[in-house]
GROMACS .gro file of C-alpha atoms in nm:
model
  307
    1MET     CA    1  -3.554   1.318   0.607
    2ARG     CA    2  -3.824   1.462   0.839
    3ARG     CA    3  -3.724   1.813   0.741
    4TYR     CA    4  -3.686   1.773   0.368
    5GLY     CA    5  -3.856   1.450   0.275
    6LEU     CA    6  -3.725   1.112   0.148
    7GLU     CA    7  -3.737   1.212  -0.219
    8SER     CA    8  -3.535   1.529  -0.162
    9VAL     CA    9  -3.266   1.335   0.036
   10HIS     CA   10  -3.241   1.075  -0.235
   11THR     CA   11  -3.207   1.344  -0.502
   12ARG     CA   12  -2.917   1.508  -0.316
   13MET     CA   13  -2.748   1.171  -0.260
   14ARG     CA   14  -2.775   1.104  -0.635
   15GLU     CA   15  -2.627   1.447  -0.700
   16VAL     CA   16  -2.328   1.373  -0.483
   17GLN     CA   17  -2.261   1.054  -0.673
   18ASP     CA   18  -2.323   1.217  -1.019
   19ASN     CA   19  -2.075   1.492  -0.928
   20ALA     CA   20  -1.815   1.229  -0.828
   21ALA     CA   21  -1.865   1.054  -1.159
   22GLN     CA   22  -1.822   1.379  -1.346
   23CYS     CA   23  -1.500   1.447  -1.162
   24VAL     CA   24  -1.359   1.113  -1.248
   25ARG     CA   25  -1.457   1.160  -1.615
   26ALA     CA   26  -1.267   1.493  -1.613
   27ALA     CA   27  -0.965   1.309  -1.466
   28ILE     CA   28  -0.992   1.037  -1.736
   29GLU     CA   29  -0.962   1.296  -2.006
   30ARG     CA   30  -0.612   1.381  -1.881
   31LEU     CA   31  -0.494   1.019  -1.868
   32ARG     CA   32  -0.317   0.811  -2.124
   33PRO     CA   33  -0.377   0.434  -2.167
   34GLY     CA   34  -0.111   0.190  -2.051
   35GLN     CA   35  -0.036  -0.145  -1.901
   36PHE     CA   36   0.198  -0.274  -1.627
   37ARG     CA   37   0.318  -0.604  -1.487
   38TYR     CA   38   0.418  -0.592  -1.119
   39GLU     CA   39   0.604  -0.882  -0.969
   40MET     CA   40   0.589  -0.951  -0.603
   41ASP     CA   41   0.864  -1.114  -0.391
   42ALA     CA   42   0.714  -1.465  -0.404
   43GLY     CA   43   0.681  -1.451  -0.782
   44GLN     CA   44   0.311  -1.366  -0.810
   45VAL     CA   45   0.233  -1.108  -1.088
   46ILE     CA   46  -0.030  -0.838  -1.091
   47ALA     CA   47  -0.103  -0.746  -1.454
   48VAL     CA   48  -0.317  -0.447  -1.535
   49ARG     CA   49  -0.421  -0.270  -1.855
   50VAL     CA   50  -0.602   0.060  -1.858
   51ASP     CA   51  -0.787   0.158  -2.175
   52ILE     CA   52  -0.924   0.508  -2.216
   53ASP     CA   53  -1.239   0.588  -2.406
   54ARG     CA   54  -1.203   0.961  -2.460
   55ALA     CA   55  -1.532   0.997  -2.653
   56GLY     CA   56  -1.724   0.827  -2.389
   57ARG     CA   57  -1.509   0.966  -2.102
   58ARG     CA   58  -1.474   0.618  -1.954
   59ALA     CA   59  -1.193   0.387  -1.864
   60ARG     CA   60  -1.154   0.007  -1.865
   61VAL     CA   61  -0.931  -0.137  -1.592
   62ASP     CA   62  -0.850  -0.497  -1.686
   63PHE     CA   63  -0.649  -0.730  -1.455
   64THR     CA   64  -0.636  -1.014  -1.698
   65GLY     CA   65  -0.302  -1.190  -1.691
   66THR     CA   66  -0.272  -1.164  -1.313
   67SER     CA   67  -0.148  -1.476  -1.133
   68ALA     CA   68  -0.398  -1.737  -1.038
   69GLN     CA   69  -0.493  -1.781  -0.670
   70GLY     CA   70  -0.236  -1.981  -0.491
   71ALA     CA   71  -0.158  -2.169  -0.168
   72HIS     CA   72  -0.036  -1.847   0.008
   73ASN     CA   73  -0.218  -1.575   0.190
   74PHE     CA   74  -0.140  -1.291  -0.060
   75ASN     CA   75  -0.468  -1.357  -0.241
   76ALA     CA   76  -0.693  -1.046  -0.220
   77PRO     CA   77  -1.069  -1.053  -0.218
   78ARG     CA   78  -1.238  -0.885  -0.509
   79ALA     CA   79  -1.360  -0.606  -0.289
   80VAL     CA   80  -1.000  -0.515  -0.195
   81CYS     CA   81  -0.911  -0.482  -0.565
   82ILE     CA   82  -1.210  -0.264  -0.632
   83ALA     CA   83  -1.122  -0.055  -0.332
   84ALA     CA   84  -0.765  -0.004  -0.469
   85VAL     CA   85  -0.900   0.106  -0.802
   86LEU     CA   86  -1.139   0.349  -0.632
   87TYR     CA   87  -0.853   0.491  -0.426
   88VAL     CA   88  -0.630   0.553  -0.728
   89PHE     CA   89  -0.891   0.730  -0.930
   90ARG     CA   90  -1.000   0.934  -0.627
   91THR     CA   91  -0.641   1.057  -0.593
   92LEU     CA   92  -0.650   1.179  -0.958
   93ILE     CA   93  -0.931   1.419  -0.878
   94ASP     CA   94  -0.817   1.762  -0.776
   95ARG     CA   95  -1.139   1.866  -0.609
   96PRO     CA   96  -1.234   1.801  -0.243
   97ILE     CA   97  -1.524   1.573  -0.308
   98PRO     CA   98  -1.645   1.309  -0.060
   99LEU     CA   99  -1.543   0.959  -0.141
  100ASN     CA  100  -1.837   0.769  -0.279
  101GLU     CA  101  -1.946   0.497  -0.520
  102GLY     CA  102  -2.006   0.754  -0.795
  103CYS     CA  103  -1.629   0.755  -0.859
  104LEU     CA  104  -1.670   0.398  -1.001
  105GLU     CA  105  -1.952   0.483  -1.242
  106PRO     CA  106  -1.720   0.579  -1.536
  107LEU     CA  107  -1.499   0.266  -1.484
  108GLU     CA  108  -1.533  -0.085  -1.610
  109ILE     CA  109  -1.330  -0.316  -1.388
  110VAL     CA  110  -1.236  -0.659  -1.511
  111ILE     CA  111  -1.101  -0.909  -1.249
  112PRO     CA  112  -1.064  -1.267  -1.366
  113ARG     CA  113  -1.243  -1.512  -1.139
  114GLY     CA  114  -1.000  -1.745  -0.971
  115SER     CA  115  -0.709  -1.505  -0.997
  116MET     CA  116  -0.525  -1.389  -0.684
  117LEU     CA  117  -0.745  -1.067  -0.706
  118ASP     CA  118  -1.071  -1.266  -0.709
  119PRO     CA  119  -0.991  -1.590  -0.526
  120GLN     CA  120  -1.249  -1.853  -0.451
  121PRO     CA  121  -1.282  -2.042  -0.118
  122PRO     CA  122  -1.093  -2.175   0.057
  123ALA     CA  123  -0.817  -1.934  -0.054
  124ALA     CA  124  -0.622  -1.764   0.232
  125VAL     CA  125  -0.640  -1.382   0.214
  126ALA     CA  126  -0.471  -1.253   0.527
  127ALA     CA  127  -0.207  -1.055   0.332
  128GLY     CA  128  -0.444  -0.950   0.053
  129ASN     CA  129  -0.565  -0.636   0.224
  130VAL     CA  130  -0.243  -0.528   0.394
  131GLU     CA  131   0.010  -0.620   0.122
  132THR     CA  132  -0.139  -0.701  -0.213
  133SER     CA  133  -0.356  -0.388  -0.214
  134GLN     CA  134  -0.038  -0.186  -0.205
  135CYS     CA  135   0.091  -0.362  -0.515
  136ILE     CA  136  -0.237  -0.313  -0.696
  137VAL     CA  137  -0.216   0.060  -0.638
  138ASP     CA  138   0.142   0.086  -0.756
  139ALA     CA  139   0.066  -0.127  -1.060
  140LEU     CA  140  -0.221   0.107  -1.153
  141TYR     CA  141  -0.010   0.415  -1.112
  142GLY     CA  142   0.264   0.251  -1.316
  143ALA     CA  143   0.021   0.168  -1.599
  144LEU     CA  144  -0.097   0.533  -1.599
  145GLY     CA  145   0.260   0.661  -1.582
  146VAL     CA  146   0.178   0.908  -1.308
  147LEU     CA  147   0.368   0.784  -1.004
  148ALA     CA  148   0.665   0.566  -0.931
  149ALA     CA  149   0.627   0.279  -0.683
  150SER     CA  150   0.603   0.362  -0.313
  151GLN     CA  151   0.746   0.119  -0.055
  152GLY     CA  152   0.470  -0.124  -0.165
  153THR     CA  153   0.435  -0.292   0.177
  154MET     CA  154   0.304  -0.222   0.527
  155ASN     CA  155   0.595  -0.409   0.692
  156ASN     CA  156   0.346  -0.580   0.922
  157LEU     CA  157   0.527  -0.672   1.249
  158THR     CA  158   0.364  -0.876   1.528
  159PHE     CA  159   0.502  -1.007   1.859
  160GLY     CA  160   0.380  -1.125   2.186
  161ASP     CA  161   0.323  -1.414   2.426
  162ALA     CA  162   0.020  -1.574   2.601
  163ARG     CA  163  -0.058  -1.249   2.784
  164LEU     CA  164   0.052  -0.969   2.551
  165GLN     CA  165   0.011  -0.916   2.176
  166TYR     CA  166   0.130  -0.628   1.966
  167TYR     CA  167   0.092  -0.540   1.595
  168GLU     CA  168   0.241  -0.243   1.409
  169THR     CA  169   0.291  -0.133   1.053
  170ILE     CA  170   0.608   0.058   0.964
  171ALA     CA  171   0.632   0.353   0.729
  172GLY     CA  172   0.858   0.375   0.429
  173GLY     CA  173   0.926   0.589   0.123
  174ALA     CA  174   0.667   0.726  -0.115
  175GLY     CA  175   0.711   0.725  -0.486
  176ALA     CA  176   0.809   1.040  -0.682
  177GLY     CA  177   0.589   1.195  -0.950
  178PRO     CA  178   0.624   1.412  -1.264
  179ASP     CA  179   0.684   1.733  -1.063
  180PHE     CA  180   0.747   1.630  -0.698
  181ASP     CA  181   0.977   1.420  -0.473
  182GLY     CA  182   0.839   1.135  -0.275
  183CYS     CA  183   0.793   1.184   0.097
  184ASP     CA  184   1.029   1.019   0.346
  185ALA     CA  185   0.920   0.787   0.629
  186VAL     CA  186   0.549   0.799   0.560
  187GLN     CA  187   0.259   0.550   0.548
  188THR     CA  188   0.159   0.515   0.184
  189HIS     CA  189  -0.157   0.438  -0.002
  190MET     CA  190  -0.362   0.150   0.157
  191THR     CA  191  -0.203   0.166   0.505
  192ASN     CA  192  -0.437   0.406   0.687
  193SER     CA  193  -0.258   0.336   1.014
  194ARG     CA  194  -0.023   0.515   1.259
  195LEU     CA  195   0.250   0.389   1.485
  196THR     CA  196   0.236   0.359   1.863
  197ASP     CA  197   0.424   0.631   2.053
  198PRO     CA  198   0.759   0.495   2.185
  199GLU     CA  199   0.671   0.593   2.538
  200ILE     CA  200   0.347   0.392   2.525
  201LEU     CA  201   0.515   0.089   2.354
  202GLU     CA  202   0.792   0.077   2.615
  203GLU     CA  203   0.544   0.117   2.904
  204LYS     CA  204   0.306  -0.155   2.794
  205PHE     CA  205   0.547  -0.411   2.646
  206PRO     CA  206   0.881  -0.560   2.738
  207VAL     CA  207   1.062  -0.385   2.446
  208LEU     CA  208   1.289  -0.086   2.403
  209VAL     CA  209   1.294   0.131   2.087
  210ARG     CA  210   1.670   0.162   2.026
  211GLU     CA  211   1.650   0.337   1.695
  212PHE     CA  212   1.375   0.488   1.469
  213ALA     CA  213   1.523   0.695   1.199
  214ILE     CA  214   1.500   0.789   0.832
  215ARG     CA  215   1.700   0.544   0.616
  216ARG     CA  216   1.898   0.804   0.422
  217GLY     CA  217   1.966   0.736   0.060
  218SER     CA  218   1.711   0.456   0.022
  219GLY     CA  219   1.484   0.653  -0.211
  220GLY     CA  220   1.535   0.599  -0.581
  221LEU     CA  221   1.727   0.870  -0.773
  222GLY     CA  222   1.589   1.057  -1.065
  223ARG     CA  223   1.489   1.409  -1.168
  224TYR     CA  224   1.257   1.374  -0.870
  225HIS     CA  225   1.374   1.149  -0.588
  226GLY     CA  226   1.176   0.876  -0.425
  227GLY     CA  227   1.116   0.908  -0.056
  228ASP     CA  228   1.349   0.739   0.196
  229GLY     CA  229   1.242   0.445   0.412
  230VAL     CA  230   1.305   0.402   0.780
  231ILE     CA  231   1.529   0.207   1.018
  232ARG     CA  232   1.345   0.061   1.318
  233ARG     CA  233   1.541  -0.129   1.577
  234LEU     CA  234   1.376  -0.285   1.877
  235GLU     CA  235   1.538  -0.458   2.179
  236PHE     CA  236   1.331  -0.727   2.347
  237ARG     CA  237   1.340  -0.765   2.728
  238ALA     CA  238   1.145  -1.092   2.755
  239PRO     CA  239   1.098  -1.420   2.555
  240LEU     CA  240   0.843  -1.348   2.276
  241SER     CA  241   0.722  -1.493   1.952
  242GLY     CA  242   0.702  -1.270   1.648
  243ALA     CA  243   0.618  -1.258   1.280
  244LEU     CA  244   0.695  -1.032   0.985
  245LEU     CA  245   0.466  -0.995   0.683
  246ALA     CA  246   0.615  -0.774   0.412
  247ASN     CA  247   0.716  -0.740   0.049
  248HIS     CA  248   0.990  -0.572  -0.162
  249ARG     CA  249   1.272  -0.770  -0.006
  250ARG     CA  250   1.362  -0.936  -0.336
  251VAL     CA  251   1.207  -0.695  -0.595
  252ALA     CA  252   1.283  -0.329  -0.565
  253PRO     CA  253   1.012  -0.060  -0.584
  254PHE     CA  254   1.016   0.054  -0.945
  255GLY     CA  255   1.104   0.400  -1.079
  256LEU     CA  256   0.930   0.559  -1.387
  257VAL     CA  257   1.043   0.743  -1.697
  258GLY     CA  258   1.407   0.670  -1.625
  259GLY     CA  259   1.393   0.713  -1.253
  260GLU     CA  260   1.579   0.458  -1.049
  261PRO     CA  261   1.417   0.204  -0.810
  262GLY     CA  262   1.405   0.252  -0.438
  263ALA     CA  263   1.611   0.040  -0.206
  264ARG     CA  264   1.469  -0.299  -0.111
  265GLY     CA  265   1.368  -0.365   0.245
  266ALA     CA  266   1.549  -0.601   0.483
  267ALA     CA  267   1.529  -0.731   0.837
  268HIS     CA  268   1.745  -0.925   1.074
  269ILE     CA  269   1.782  -1.024   1.441
  270ARG     CA  270   2.096  -0.962   1.627
  271ARG     CA  271   2.106  -1.217   1.910
  272ALA     CA  272   2.231  -1.117   2.258
  273GLY     CA  273   2.544  -1.326   2.191
  274GLY     CA  274   2.622  -1.117   1.874
  275THR     CA  275   2.516  -1.360   1.593
  276ILE     CA  276   2.308  -1.216   1.306
  277GLU     CA  277   1.999  -1.397   1.160
  278GLN     CA  278   1.857  -1.259   0.836
  279LEU     CA  279   1.477  -1.265   0.798
  280GLY     CA  280   1.283  -1.300   0.471
  281ALA     CA  281   0.990  -1.096   0.352
  282THR     CA  282   0.765  -1.329   0.555
  283ALA     CA  283   0.906  -1.487   0.868
  284HIS     CA  284   0.832  -1.624   1.205
  285PHE     CA  285   1.079  -1.583   1.484
  286GLU     CA  286   1.148  -1.630   1.856
  287VAL     CA  287   1.338  -1.379   2.057
  288ALA     CA  288   1.495  -1.382   2.406
  289PRO     CA  289   1.598  -1.098   2.642
  290GLY     CA  290   1.875  -0.886   2.481
  291ASP     CA  291   1.787  -0.979   2.118
  292GLU     CA  292   1.742  -0.692   1.874
  293LEU     CA  293   1.523  -0.685   1.573
  294THR     CA  294   1.612  -0.437   1.297
  295VAL     CA  295   1.369  -0.365   1.009
  296LEU     CA  296   1.482  -0.154   0.707
  297THR     CA  297   1.182  -0.041   0.504
  298PRO     CA  298   1.197   0.010   0.134
  299GLY     CA  299   1.235   0.354  -0.035
  300GLY     CA  300   1.012   0.489  -0.309
  301GLY     CA  301   1.107   0.490  -0.674
  302GLY     CA  302   1.236   0.792  -0.858
  303PHE     CA  303   1.069   0.974  -1.143
  304GLY     CA  304   1.252   1.091  -1.458
  305LYS     CA  305   1.623   1.077  -1.542
  306ALA     CA  306   1.855   1.262  -1.318
  307GLU     CA  307   1.988   1.580  -1.478
   0.00000   0.00000   0.00000
């Protein structure tokens, strides 16, 4: 600002935003309108309709019909929903522009107040950012017809005791598109996180990584295959408490244009004595030395009918 002056800096900032808006307008011209209903494991529904105004080079993204906020923590603050919309439209731009608010200028976003995407206090929202955001993104891609569902969850795993606490998200399969296969074993969309190296995990915590592998065949079939999820198996060496926060254990990640859905996720604990305990999409558990936790993450959906 000292070098160029406040007015000049403001002008250039405005140009960055105007350029982003024009890029989104160009992307909108290539899109078709559509709508989609996305059911989550606990029965909540994310409904979205995208209308395209080609003359005005604008789009209307309407979440009317989405489930009302509920007594669960999958409610997502309005800002999370807007961020998911911004993310989707940014990915439709094929130029390396900086992410900025100008991307939202050509968009009208309608989020019903009191819905699970614009909940009012005292709604719980812990899973809104980590889980529901994934579903918003997939629902938008489904409405636009451009990408099959990815694993649609972060597979949030936590465990610890009074002294140690650990939190990780686990990769899965990415959805396939109109001319490409989905990636295997990758963090998708709203995750923005990486996994702790096995050596560090085993050094710092009483746990052994017994298996971490691609879950072959879990991606949906189609002209283009969905990406495969992963198998993650941990053996505990001390008594710990844990929790799993996930999705797509009941409802499979959808395929598009005749593509098949990806495999659903699953999780179970194999006790030291050999008994198996199945875990739901959301679960709290206690483990003892010798117990093993296995998490199978979902695959991505396929795109197009297999030839």
